Amino acid sequence: MCSVVGYIGKNYCRSIIMEGLTRLEYRGYDSAGFVCLHPQDQRLIYTKAQGGVKNLINNLENTTIDGFAGIGHTRWSTHGIASTENAHPHFDCNKNISIVHNGIIENYLEIKTKLEKSGHVFYSQTDTEVVAHLLEELLISTKDLNKAIVELVKHIKGAYALAFLIQDYPDAILLIRKSSPLCIGYGDNEVFIASDALGFAGKTNQVLFVPDKSFALVKQNKIELYDFEGKSLPLEFQIVDINWSADGKQGYEHYMLKEIYEQKKVIQGLVHKFKEIENSLWNQLGFANGIDDIRNLDHIYLIGCGSSWHAANIAKIFFENIANIETSIHLSSELRHSNFFAKKSSIAIALSQSGETADTLESLRFLNEKNIHTIALTNVKSSTITRESKGYFLTHAGPEIAVASTKVFSAQLASLYWISHKIAFEKSIINKEILDISKDNLLITAELLEGIIEDYKQDIIEKLAPYYSKFKYHLFLGKFISYPIAMEAALKLKEISYIFTEACPAGELKHGLLALIDQDTPVFMFSSMDNNIYKKLVINAQEIKARSGHLVTFAFEGQKELIELSDYSFVIPQVKTLLEPLALTGIMQFFAYQIAKNLNRPIDKPRNLAKSVTVE
Ligand code: F6R
């Protein structure tokens, strides 16, 4: 989604803000903008550009636009197309107030209509611009900034992280936050602002997470924080050490490829971490009574969106088959709209790479209100979801830059595989030896994940990707534990190649999907080591071939019938059934990546998408 970055202090702000925006560009890259106060006469000076931060930097190159207080923005369009007019900052009528925004003002049309009637003129189609004009009105009527803000937040509905630079109040940047994330980094005679502390990592580690429903006046040496009624709030700084390595793509053509190849190391690192936290795990997950809470567990809710939801689908099978606990999976965007029946002795695990996904955050809050013990499984310790859960587990995959999730998906699988073994051990379902073997099996699978890519690399690059990039539709099939990996493969391919894909449980073929089978629609089938599942998949493969379908399989060594039925088969070394998805993850991602590369797609930043989905 959009990112907000700001700076006020002893240094010129332009390069600091450009660096922050570049780091946070994964949140949106439709357009970018920058505004600051002229260092001499305190006028607002600004520029905007369609496209990514690079275009904004180019725009700025031959200008003197710079100052000691500034705000910047990268946009992921919600209201109005991606254009320079709709790029932030936006202004009031007198260009006294500038504003940048992440979130959505739900009642903007209603406000805009009223303001237009009283003579305000709007220059963009955005929801954001109305806030600048509304503040203009309220400053006239209240003649006091704090009073005007208290009034402003009564009028606007939705989710917002807003930053303002106002000519009449040149010594401060004004921040207002409801739901959307915003943090402040306190330095020496300088203050940094960003949607994510990554934006100023390396510059200060003293971070204030702006509390929900609060506003702040950020000055060079002072921060004033207030609730929405205007009452002063204490400043609670935390030390946040974010490992920001600016080592870029390290020779890889795209971040996605780099991240695919990092998976083996990530899983190895995680297994090492598991050993470290073996004794403190329940504490970290927030269980006051430790093992007793675990032994009494009888239901697990897993929530997430997109790839995180696919990982949850696989983890359900881990919890049910390894730890013998009934588990249900819920899409975060759907959960709180249904009649939710909270079970006794249940916990909920929110899976989120970013820890900021708005739907997952809202579902988490919903579950917190229902008094369910919530646990965040995220990759970002300082994220809102981590902070608002009762316990947390970090996936330790390092920053994931490409929009399409790869290494965090496999880190989620590895983490939940081990956690389900830990629960099984506490419930005396397995002994210590099997618990230790679970870690060894993860290490073996990590080797396989990468080894399989290497085995098929040449074939994929030279033959398969050029061939399969020509088809307009691709279908993906799986059964039981291989169905979620088929869903993940379909998502990966569609988001980075723009090829239409659909995933379906293989058993559902004859209930509709068979109508689509022809030579122009390749079917990718993920097999299983489970013999019963395998036999059923062979029948489904025969159904496809009987209709002259084009079949590509991910089969395991020895699965002769399936391999013979296939037009092409990736033959994978045998693995434990429950670790099939993890073993197949790398090759499936690599294949999707190479197809997108053949189509010349902007793989790390696919059109219309963003990494951190902070709006519902
Ligand atoms: C797909 C992808 C998305 C995310 C989804 C949830 O490759 O990355 O589907 O998985 O937007 O994001 P997080 O995990 O950050 O909550």
mmCIF file of C-alpha atoms in Angstrom, residues 2 26 43 109 192 216 243 261 315 370 437 443 478 483 495 499 543 581 592-593 595 601:
data_model
loop_
_atom_site.group_PDB
_atom_site.id
_atom_site.type_symbol
_atom_site.label_atom_id
_atom_site.label_comp_id
_atom_site.label_asym_id
_atom_site.label_seq_id
_atom_site.Cartn_x
_atom_site.Cartn_y
_atom_site.Cartn_z
ATOM 1 C CA CYS A 2 1.100 3.594 0.178
ATOM 2 C CA TYR A 26 7.445 -2.257 -2.096
ATOM 3 C CA ARG A 43 7.071 28.210 1.503
ATOM 4 C CA LEU A 109 -17.473 11.893 -1.217
ATOM 5 C CA PHE A 192 12.327 10.480 11.249
ATOM 6 C CA ALA A 216 1.435 13.939 17.052
ATOM 7 C CA ASN A 243 18.579 -5.464 10.163
ATOM 8 C CA TYR A 261 17.603 -19.117 -3.579
ATOM 9 C CA ALA A 315 -0.451 -26.030 8.460
ATOM 10 C CA LYS A 370 -13.610 -12.598 21.632
ATOM 11 C CA ILE A 437 13.977 -35.866 13.809
ATOM 12 C CA LEU A 443 17.076 -29.685 6.973
ATOM 13 C CA GLY A 478 -3.673 -31.150 -6.249
ATOM 14 C CA TYR A 483 -3.935 -28.930 -3.183
ATOM 15 C CA GLU A 495 0.570 -12.416 -10.084
ATOM 16 C CA ILE A 499 -1.438 -15.433 -17.182
ATOM 17 C CA GLU A 543 -9.526 -38.312 -17.149
ATOM 18 C CA PRO A 581 4.733 -28.796 -0.119
ATOM 19 C CA ALA A 592 6.625 -19.271 -12.404
ATOM 20 C CA TYR A 593 9.543 -16.830 -12.239
ATOM 21 C CA ILE A 595 7.694 -17.888 -17.323
ATOM 22 C CA ARG A 601 7.155 -8.774 -16.793
#
